[in-house]
Short mmCIF file of C-alpha atoms in Angstrom, two decimals:
data_model
loop_
_atom_site.label_atom_id
_atom_site.label_comp_id
_atom_site.label_asym_id
_atom_site.label_seq_id
_atom_site.Cartn_x
_atom_site.Cartn_y
_atom_site.Cartn_z
CA UNK E 24 8.05 -0.75 -25.30
CA UNK E 25 10.56 0.33 -23.06
CA UNK E 26 9.42 0.50 -19.75
CA UNK E 27 9.14 3.81 -17.93
CA UNK E 28 11.73 2.99 -15.36
CA UNK E 29 14.11 0.74 -17.74
CA UNK E 30 18.22 2.22 -16.53
CA UNK E 31 17.66 2.88 -13.34
CA UNK E 32 19.11 0.85 -10.56
CA UNK E 33 17.17 1.22 -6.63
CA UNK E 34 19.15 -0.78 -4.01
CA UNK E 35 16.55 -1.76 -1.61
CA UNK E 36 17.46 -3.08 1.93
CA UNK E 37 14.44 -2.29 3.14
CA UNK E 38 12.02 -4.93 4.84
CA UNK E 39 8.44 -5.93 5.90
CA UNK E 40 5.57 -4.39 4.03
CA UNK E 41 6.58 -0.03 3.41
CA UNK E 42 9.03 -0.72 1.37
CA UNK E 43 9.37 -3.18 -0.83
CA UNK E 44 5.93 -2.04 -1.82
CA UNK E 45 7.41 0.68 -2.83
CA UNK E 46 10.33 -0.78 -4.86
CA UNK E 47 8.10 -3.27 -6.57
CA UNK E 48 6.30 -0.32 -8.19
CA UNK E 49 9.38 0.70 -8.64
CA UNK E 50 10.42 -2.60 -10.68
CA UNK E 51 6.69 -2.92 -12.10
CA UNK E 52 7.18 -0.26 -14.97
CA UNK E 53 11.19 -1.26 -15.18
CA UNK E 54 13.72 -0.81 -12.30
CA UNK E 55 16.69 -3.51 -11.89
CA UNK E 56 15.78 -3.75 -8.17
CA UNK E 57 18.14 -5.09 -5.89
CA UNK E 58 16.72 -6.45 -2.67
CA UNK E 59 19.81 -6.22 0.02
CA UNK E 60 19.39 -8.94 2.83
CA UNK E 61 20.56 -10.52 5.97
CA UNK E 62 22.57 -13.50 4.80
CA UNK E 63 20.93 -14.45 8.66
CA UNK E 64 17.20 -15.11 6.98
CA UNK E 65 17.24 -12.27 5.11
CA UNK E 66 13.57 -10.01 5.12
CA UNK E 67 11.70 -11.24 8.00
CA UNK E 68 8.38 -11.28 5.87
CA UNK E 69 9.65 -14.49 3.76
CA UNK E 70 9.15 -17.09 6.89
CA UNK E 71 5.46 -15.35 7.82
CA UNK E 72 2.54 -17.94 7.21
CA UNK E 73 1.53 -19.64 5.40
CA UNK E 74 4.12 -20.66 3.07
CA UNK E 75 4.17 -20.71 -0.75
CA UNK E 76 7.19 -23.23 -1.06
CA UNK E 77 9.78 -22.48 0.68
CA UNK E 78 8.75 -18.24 0.99
CA UNK E 79 5.37 -16.79 2.56
CA UNK E 80 2.84 -15.44 0.26
CA UNK E 81 3.46 -12.04 1.78
CA UNK E 82 7.68 -11.94 0.35
CA UNK E 83 5.94 -13.73 -2.81
CA UNK E 84 3.10 -10.57 -3.25
CA UNK E 85 5.37 -8.23 -2.41
CA UNK E 86 8.89 -8.73 -4.39
CA UNK E 87 7.94 -9.98 -7.55
CA UNK E 88 10.12 -8.60 -10.48
CA UNK E 89 13.32 -8.10 -7.99
CA UNK E 90 16.86 -9.88 -7.14
CA UNK E 91 18.27 -11.08 -3.93
CA UNK E 92 21.29 -10.20 -3.00
CA UNK E 93 22.79 -11.92 0.60
CA UNK E 94 25.49 -8.88 2.56
CA UNK E 95 26.01 -8.57 6.29
CA UNK E 96 26.17 -5.49 6.66
CA UNK E 97 28.40 -4.80 9.35
CA UNK E 98 31.24 -6.73 7.69
CA UNK E 99 34.22 -4.38 6.15
CA UNK E 100 33.92 -6.56 2.88
CA UNK E 101 29.47 -5.50 3.62
CA UNK E 102 29.94 -2.25 3.46
CA UNK E 103 32.12 -2.15 0.89
CA UNK E 104 30.16 -3.71 -1.68
CA UNK E 105 27.10 -1.72 -0.98
CA UNK E 106 29.55 1.42 -1.45
CA UNK E 107 30.51 -0.58 -4.25
CA UNK E 108 26.74 -0.74 -5.62
CA UNK E 109 25.59 2.86 -4.83
CA UNK E 110 27.82 4.16 -7.14
CA UNK E 111 26.53 2.75 -10.18
CA UNK E 112 23.07 2.69 -8.32
CA UNK E 113 20.22 5.28 -8.99
CA UNK E 114 17.78 5.07 -5.38
CA UNK E 115 18.71 3.34 -1.91
CA UNK E 116 15.88 3.37 -0.03
CA UNK E 117 16.04 2.08 3.60
CA UNK E 118 13.98 1.41 6.44
CA UNK E 119 15.58 1.41 9.38
CA UNK E 120 15.48 3.27 12.26
CA UNK E 121 17.28 7.54 12.13
CA UNK E 122 20.39 7.05 12.56
CA UNK E 123 21.26 2.95 12.19
CA UNK E 124 22.40 3.86 8.31
CA UNK E 125 24.67 6.57 9.64
CA UNK E 126 26.18 4.35 12.63
CA UNK E 127 27.27 1.73 10.01
CA UNK E 128 28.60 4.33 7.68
CA UNK E 129 26.41 4.65 5.02
CA UNK E 130 24.24 6.79 5.58
CA UNK E 131 22.71 9.37 2.65
CA UNK E 132 26.17 11.83 3.22
CA UNK E 133 28.68 8.42 2.90
CA UNK E 134 26.68 6.73 0.19
CA UNK E 135 26.33 10.69 -1.27
CA UNK E 136 30.32 10.39 -1.49
CA UNK E 137 30.78 7.94 -3.75
CA UNK E 138 27.66 8.87 -6.31
CA UNK E 139 26.61 12.26 -5.60
CA UNK E 140 23.62 11.84 -8.10
CA UNK E 141 21.84 9.19 -5.71
CA UNK E 142 18.79 9.55 -4.69
CA UNK E 143 18.46 8.04 -0.83
CA UNK E 144 15.09 7.30 0.75
CA UNK E 145 14.24 6.77 4.20
CA UNK E 146 10.56 5.29 5.08
CA UNK E 147 10.80 5.84 8.73
CA UNK E 148 7.29 5.32 11.65
CA UNK E 149 7.74 9.66 12.25
CA UNK E 150 10.75 10.89 11.09
CA UNK E 151 13.97 11.73 11.15
CA UNK E 152 13.44 14.38 13.93
CA UNK E 153 10.86 15.15 16.36
CA UNK E 154 10.15 13.99 19.75
CA UNK E 155 9.12 10.26 18.26
CA UNK E 156 11.70 9.65 15.62
CA UNK E 157 13.25 6.60 17.46
CA UNK E 158 9.92 5.48 18.86
CA UNK E 159 8.69 1.73 17.60
CA UNK E 160 5.33 1.94 15.80
CA UNK E 161 2.85 0.24 13.51
CA UNK E 162 0.34 1.51 11.51
CA UNK E 163 -2.18 1.50 13.94
CA UNK E 164 0.21 3.53 16.81
CA UNK E 165 0.45 6.00 13.23
CA UNK E 166 -3.02 6.08 12.59
CA UNK E 167 -4.56 6.16 16.36
CA UNK E 168 -1.78 8.66 17.04
CA UNK E 169 -2.73 11.62 13.96
CA UNK E 170 -6.32 11.65 14.52
CA UNK E 171 -6.98 9.14 11.40
CA UNK E 172 -8.77 6.38 14.33
CA UNK E 173 -10.72 8.60 16.07
CA UNK E 174 -13.20 8.83 13.86
CA UNK E 175 -13.58 6.33 12.24
CA UNK E 176 -16.06 3.55 12.52
CA UNK E 177 -19.29 3.93 14.52
CA UNK E 178 -19.19 6.12 17.92
CA UNK E 179 -17.60 4.38 20.93
CA UNK E 180 -16.22 1.21 18.48
CA UNK E 181 -12.82 2.86 16.77
CA UNK E 182 -12.33 0.63 13.43
CA UNK E 183 -8.44 -0.71 12.55
CA UNK E 184 -9.25 -0.82 9.00
CA UNK E 185 -8.11 -4.62 6.69
CA UNK E 186 -5.41 -2.42 4.39
CA UNK E 187 -2.52 -0.83 5.87
CA UNK E 188 -3.34 3.01 5.05
CA UNK E 189 -0.30 4.62 7.61
CA UNK E 190 2.26 1.58 5.43
CA UNK E 191 1.04 1.81 1.72
CA UNK E 192 -0.91 5.03 1.75
CA UNK E 193 1.51 6.96 3.97
CA UNK E 194 4.46 5.62 3.22
CA UNK E 195 5.30 3.17 0.54
CA UNK E 196 2.67 5.64 -2.45
CA UNK E 197 4.74 8.49 -0.92
CA UNK E 198 8.13 7.41 -1.04
CA UNK E 199 7.17 6.02 -4.76
CA UNK E 200 6.03 8.92 -5.63
CA UNK E 201 9.02 11.42 -3.67
CA UNK E 202 11.42 8.76 -6.31
CA UNK E 203 10.00 9.32 -9.02
CA UNK E 204 10.12 13.16 -8.04
CA UNK E 205 13.71 13.19 -7.34
CA UNK E 206 14.47 11.10 -10.48
CA UNK E 207 12.58 14.17 -12.40
CA UNK E 208 14.20 16.60 -10.67
CA UNK E 209 17.74 15.08 -11.13
CA UNK E 210 17.26 15.56 -14.84
CA UNK E 211 17.42 19.02 -14.01
CA UNK E 212 19.63 19.85 -11.20
CA UNK E 213 22.44 17.02 -12.33
CA UNK E 214 22.26 15.44 -8.53
CA UNK E 215 20.13 13.44 -6.41
CA UNK E 216 18.51 14.42 -3.00
CA UNK E 217 17.59 12.58 0.25
CA UNK E 218 13.92 12.16 1.06
CA UNK E 219 12.95 11.97 4.44
CA UNK E 220 9.86 9.88 4.66
CA UNK E 221 7.36 9.46 7.83
CA UNK E 222 4.65 6.83 7.57
CA UNK E 223 3.00 9.28 10.04
CA UNK E 224 3.81 12.17 8.42
CA UNK E 225 2.17 10.59 5.05
CA UNK E 226 -0.77 9.62 6.68
CA UNK E 227 -1.47 12.56 8.27
CA UNK E 228 -2.67 14.50 4.50
CA UNK E 229 -5.51 11.66 4.72
CA UNK E 230 -7.35 14.27 6.60
CA UNK E 231 -7.62 16.40 4.05
CA UNK E 232 -11.45 16.08 3.58
CA UNK E 233 -12.06 16.51 7.31
CA UNK E 234 -9.45 19.07 7.56
CA UNK E 235 -11.23 21.25 4.95
CA UNK E 236 -14.19 20.57 7.30
CA UNK E 237 -13.20 21.07 9.86
CA UNK E 238 -10.92 24.70 9.38
CA UNK E 239 -14.74 25.49 7.96
CA UNK E 240 -16.33 24.84 11.60
CA UNK E 241 -14.12 24.18 14.06
CA UNK E 242 -15.73 21.32 14.97
CA UNK E 243 -13.28 18.14 16.07
CA UNK E 244 -14.44 15.10 14.07
CA UNK E 245 -15.42 12.33 15.56
CA UNK E 246 -17.49 8.30 14.98
CA UNK E 247 -20.14 8.92 13.40
CA UNK E 248 -20.22 12.93 13.03
CA UNK E 249 -20.34 13.18 9.01
CA UNK E 250 -21.65 11.57 6.16
CA UNK E 251 -18.18 9.38 5.06
CA UNK E 252 -17.84 7.81 8.51
CA UNK E 253 -21.68 6.12 9.28
CA UNK E 254 -23.30 9.58 9.96
CA UNK E 255 -25.48 9.77 7.57
CA UNK E 256 -27.48 6.19 6.40
CA UNK E 257 -27.35 7.04 3.32
CA UNK E 258 -23.62 6.34 3.37
CA UNK E 259 -23.83 3.79 5.51
CA UNK E 260 -23.35 -0.58 5.63
CA UNK E 261 -26.08 -1.87 5.63
CA UNK E 262 -26.27 -6.32 6.78
CA UNK E 263 -28.73 -8.43 4.73
CA UNK E 264 -30.71 -11.19 5.43
CA UNK E 265 -28.66 -14.08 5.01
CA UNK E 266 -25.52 -12.02 7.32
CA UNK E 267 -23.89 -10.39 3.92
CA UNK E 268 -23.26 -6.67 3.73
CA UNK E 269 -24.35 -4.26 1.04
CA UNK E 270 -22.52 -0.60 0.21
CA UNK E 271 -25.06 2.40 0.45
CA UNK E 272 -22.88 5.88 -1.05
CA UNK E 273 -26.14 7.63 -2.83
CA UNK E 274 -24.88 10.66 -1.79
CA UNK E 275 -25.90 12.47 -4.60
CA UNK E 276 -29.54 13.99 -5.33
CA UNK E 277 -29.49 11.69 -8.57
CA UNK E 278 -28.31 8.50 -6.78
CA UNK E 279 -30.60 8.87 -3.73
CA UNK E 280 -33.75 10.37 -5.45
CA UNK E 281 -33.08 6.71 -7.66
CA UNK E 282 -32.22 4.15 -4.83
CA UNK E 283 -35.39 5.14 -2.78
CA UNK E 284 -38.02 4.53 -6.35
CA UNK E 285 -36.19 1.14 -6.55
CA UNK E 286 -36.87 0.40 -2.99
CA UNK E 287 -40.15 1.79 -3.31
CA UNK E 288 -39.76 4.08 -0.40
CA UNK E 289 -40.55 7.55 -2.41
CA UNK E 290 -40.95 8.97 0.62
CA UNK E 291 -37.98 9.42 1.83
CA UNK E 292 -36.29 11.25 -0.19
CA UNK E 293 -36.35 14.80 0.99
CA UNK E 294 -34.09 17.53 1.35
CA UNK E 295 -32.93 15.57 5.28
CA UNK E 296 -31.73 13.03 3.63
CA UNK E 297 -27.94 15.02 3.37
CA UNK E 298 -28.74 16.83 6.99
CA UNK E 299 -27.14 15.92 9.79
CA UNK E 300 -29.49 15.67 12.61
CA UNK E 301 -31.44 12.98 14.91
CA UNK E 302 -33.24 12.49 11.35
CA UNK E 303 -30.84 10.47 10.02
CA UNK E 304 -30.62 7.76 12.75
CA UNK E 305 -34.20 7.23 12.47
CA UNK E 306 -33.49 6.69 8.75
CA UNK E 307 -30.84 5.03 9.19
CA UNK E 308 -32.72 2.22 11.06
CA UNK E 309 -35.85 2.16 8.35
CA UNK E 310 -33.11 1.63 5.65
CA UNK E 311 -31.31 -1.33 7.39
CA UNK E 312 -34.55 -2.89 8.17
CA UNK E 313 -35.35 -2.44 4.65
CA UNK E 314 -32.52 -4.78 3.53
CA UNK E 315 -32.86 -7.13 6.58
CA UNK E 316 -35.44 -8.11 4.43
CA UNK E 317 -33.91 -10.25 1.14
CA UNK E 318 -30.26 -12.34 0.87
CA UNK E 319 -27.34 -10.28 -0.78
CA UNK E 320 -27.85 -12.18 -3.96
CA UNK E 321 -31.28 -10.86 -4.19
CA UNK E 322 -30.12 -7.44 -3.54
CA UNK E 323 -27.05 -7.68 -5.88
CA UNK E 324 -29.79 -8.54 -8.78
CA UNK E 325 -31.86 -5.63 -7.67
CA UNK E 326 -29.98 -2.78 -7.93
CA UNK E 327 -27.70 -4.60 -11.42
CA UNK E 328 -29.00 -1.82 -13.68
CA UNK E 329 -29.91 0.63 -11.25
CA UNK E 330 -26.92 3.19 -11.07
CA UNK E 331 -27.54 4.52 -7.35
CA UNK E 332 -24.63 3.42 -5.86
CA UNK E 333 -25.24 -0.02 -4.05
CA UNK E 334 -23.13 -2.37 -4.60
CA UNK E 335 -22.52 -5.62 -2.38
CA UNK E 336 -19.52 -6.31 -0.20
CA UNK E 337 -17.43 -9.52 -1.36
CA UNK E 338 -14.87 -11.25 0.27
CA UNK E 339 -11.58 -11.43 -1.38
CA UNK E 340 -12.52 -14.92 -3.22
CA UNK E 341 -15.51 -13.37 -5.23
CA UNK E 342 -13.47 -9.87 -5.97
CA UNK E 343 -11.00 -11.86 -7.62
CA UNK E 344 -13.02 -13.85 -9.69
CA UNK E 345 -15.71 -10.53 -10.31
CA UNK E 346 -15.29 -9.99 -13.87
CA UNK E 347 -14.22 -6.11 -13.79
CA UNK E 348 -11.43 -7.03 -11.96
CA UNK E 349 -10.71 -9.91 -14.61
CA UNK E 350 -10.70 -7.37 -17.26
CA UNK E 351 -8.82 -5.18 -15.75
CA UNK E 352 -6.13 -7.61 -15.31
CA UNK E 353 -5.50 -7.17 -11.72
CA UNK E 354 -5.58 -10.71 -10.94
CA UNK E 355 -2.92 -12.51 -13.34
CA UNK E 356 -1.79 -16.62 -13.43
CA UNK E 357 1.92 -17.20 -13.16
CA UNK E 358 3.60 -20.41 -12.48
CA UNK E 359 6.22 -21.14 -10.30
CA UNK E 360 8.99 -24.03 -11.31
CA UNK E 361 8.53 -24.90 -7.43
CA UNK E 362 5.77 -23.60 -6.36
CA UNK E 363 3.47 -24.72 -9.35
CA UNK E 364 0.27 -22.72 -10.46
CA UNK E 365 -1.11 -19.20 -8.20
CA UNK E 366 -2.43 -16.13 -8.88
CA UNK E 367 -0.37 -12.26 -8.58
CA UNK E 368 -2.45 -9.06 -7.55
CA UNK E 369 -2.16 -7.41 -11.04
CA UNK E 370 -0.67 -3.80 -12.06
CA UNK E 371 -2.86 -0.57 -11.34
CA UNK E 372 -1.70 2.14 -13.32
CA UNK E 373 -2.53 1.78 -17.34
CA UNK E 374 0.34 3.44 -19.02
CA UNK E 375 -0.18 3.24 -22.76
CA UNK E 376 3.01 3.66 -23.70
CA UNK E 377 5.28 2.44 -21.06
CA UNK E 378 2.92 -0.13 -19.14
CA UNK E 379 4.36 -1.81 -16.33
CA UNK E 380 5.14 -5.99 -16.64
CA UNK E 381 5.45 -8.32 -13.88
CA UNK E 382 8.55 -9.89 -15.72
CA UNK E 383 10.40 -12.44 -12.76
CA UNK E 384 8.85 -13.88 -8.82
CA UNK E 385 9.97 -13.20 -5.55
CA UNK E 386 13.06 -14.37 -5.75
CA UNK E 387 14.57 -17.14 -3.31
CA UNK E 388 16.69 -15.89 -0.23
CA UNK E 389 19.95 -15.17 -1.67
CA UNK E 390 18.89 -16.30 -5.49
CA UNK E 391 20.88 -13.47 -7.71
CA UNK E 392 23.88 -13.04 -5.36
CA UNK E 393 26.86 -15.11 -7.29
CA UNK E 394 25.24 -13.74 -10.46
CA UNK E 395 25.43 -9.72 -8.73
CA UNK E 396 28.82 -10.04 -7.68
CA UNK E 397 30.01 -11.48 -10.49
CA UNK E 398 28.83 -8.49 -12.93
CA UNK E 399 30.63 -6.81 -10.14
CA UNK E 400 33.65 -8.38 -10.71
CA UNK E 401 34.30 -10.44 -7.70
CA UNK E 402 34.94 -13.90 -8.76
CA UNK E 403 33.90 -17.64 -7.83
CA UNK E 404 37.23 -17.96 -5.55
CA UNK E 405 36.22 -14.58 -4.01
CA UNK E 406 33.10 -15.12 -3.22
CA UNK E 407 34.15 -18.41 -1.46
CA UNK E 408 35.80 -17.03 0.87
CA UNK E 409 33.05 -13.60 1.54
CA UNK E 410 30.71 -16.79 2.12
CA UNK E 411 32.93 -18.58 4.49
CA UNK E 412 33.33 -15.17 6.40
CA UNK E 413 29.56 -15.44 6.32
CA UNK E 414 29.61 -12.21 4.51
CA UNK E 415 27.22 -12.88 1.62
#
């Protein structure tokens, strides 16, 4: 089967997490992704410990199915090579602060001049304009400034998510969607376009449910004030006797009723279970006391055949070994010539006609430089000169 993005060439100049995750999604579905890295060290995330072989485990997961080309974009020859690549590329993806690529002479207008069909996606923290456009930031800052952290966690204790919501959800996923949208639009319009994607903007849209409530009641969200953020007993986390945790998500009446029947507390099943008020604290304390009477394994067994949204909180190792994870092919066994055997995360969307596939490992720094330059007509002698001049 031909992959969905077969024939699409992506030049990925991004580093760290958001851009590489975006281009990984495109590569998983057939795009030819050339990861363009500085010859002096490459993507910073390559060297973050712990290492798998010569590379960081982070790099191994984020940069599968890609090629690596080293290119010094501060050198005139490096700029020329990028422009030559852009002339036949479909997408350029970068994650620098606004203005950096323009100062290099490689911004959207400069590359559009050599390829009007080019789609240029810039992932930034705060976008191309506004008072914070040039300000440094990370996932925690974007979520702090756009209000997400203000009602995450329990009262008086803002909580960071274990995964990067703004980087991945606000940045990488939106970027992949925007690029796919622009590719589709190009089929009708015949030309490419610029994508200005701010991670802070993307994460702002994750307010959607609380935004709707805020529109209706005018109340500013706070920690523990609602049924989805520790405010209700029926949707919460509960420690078990052995120090583990059970998750309870019995929002709907039928699930709450079955939960109450399963634990022998039908008296809890009243309309008040889904109403705000001080009684929620009392109900929470009673449910918490119940969960502390048994170990995680015991509760897991009790709810195994009870369909009421009560599940154990698994650690990563347990989650990877889970039969559901295995059957959905969300863990893929791989073998590398030098790293040896390792496990890669699988591909989430299951397309029936154009499925994604893991075709290759994350590349070593500059692994495909000679191959890519040769395909451009740059012979070995010229490559040697470029290498001596520290262009590649």
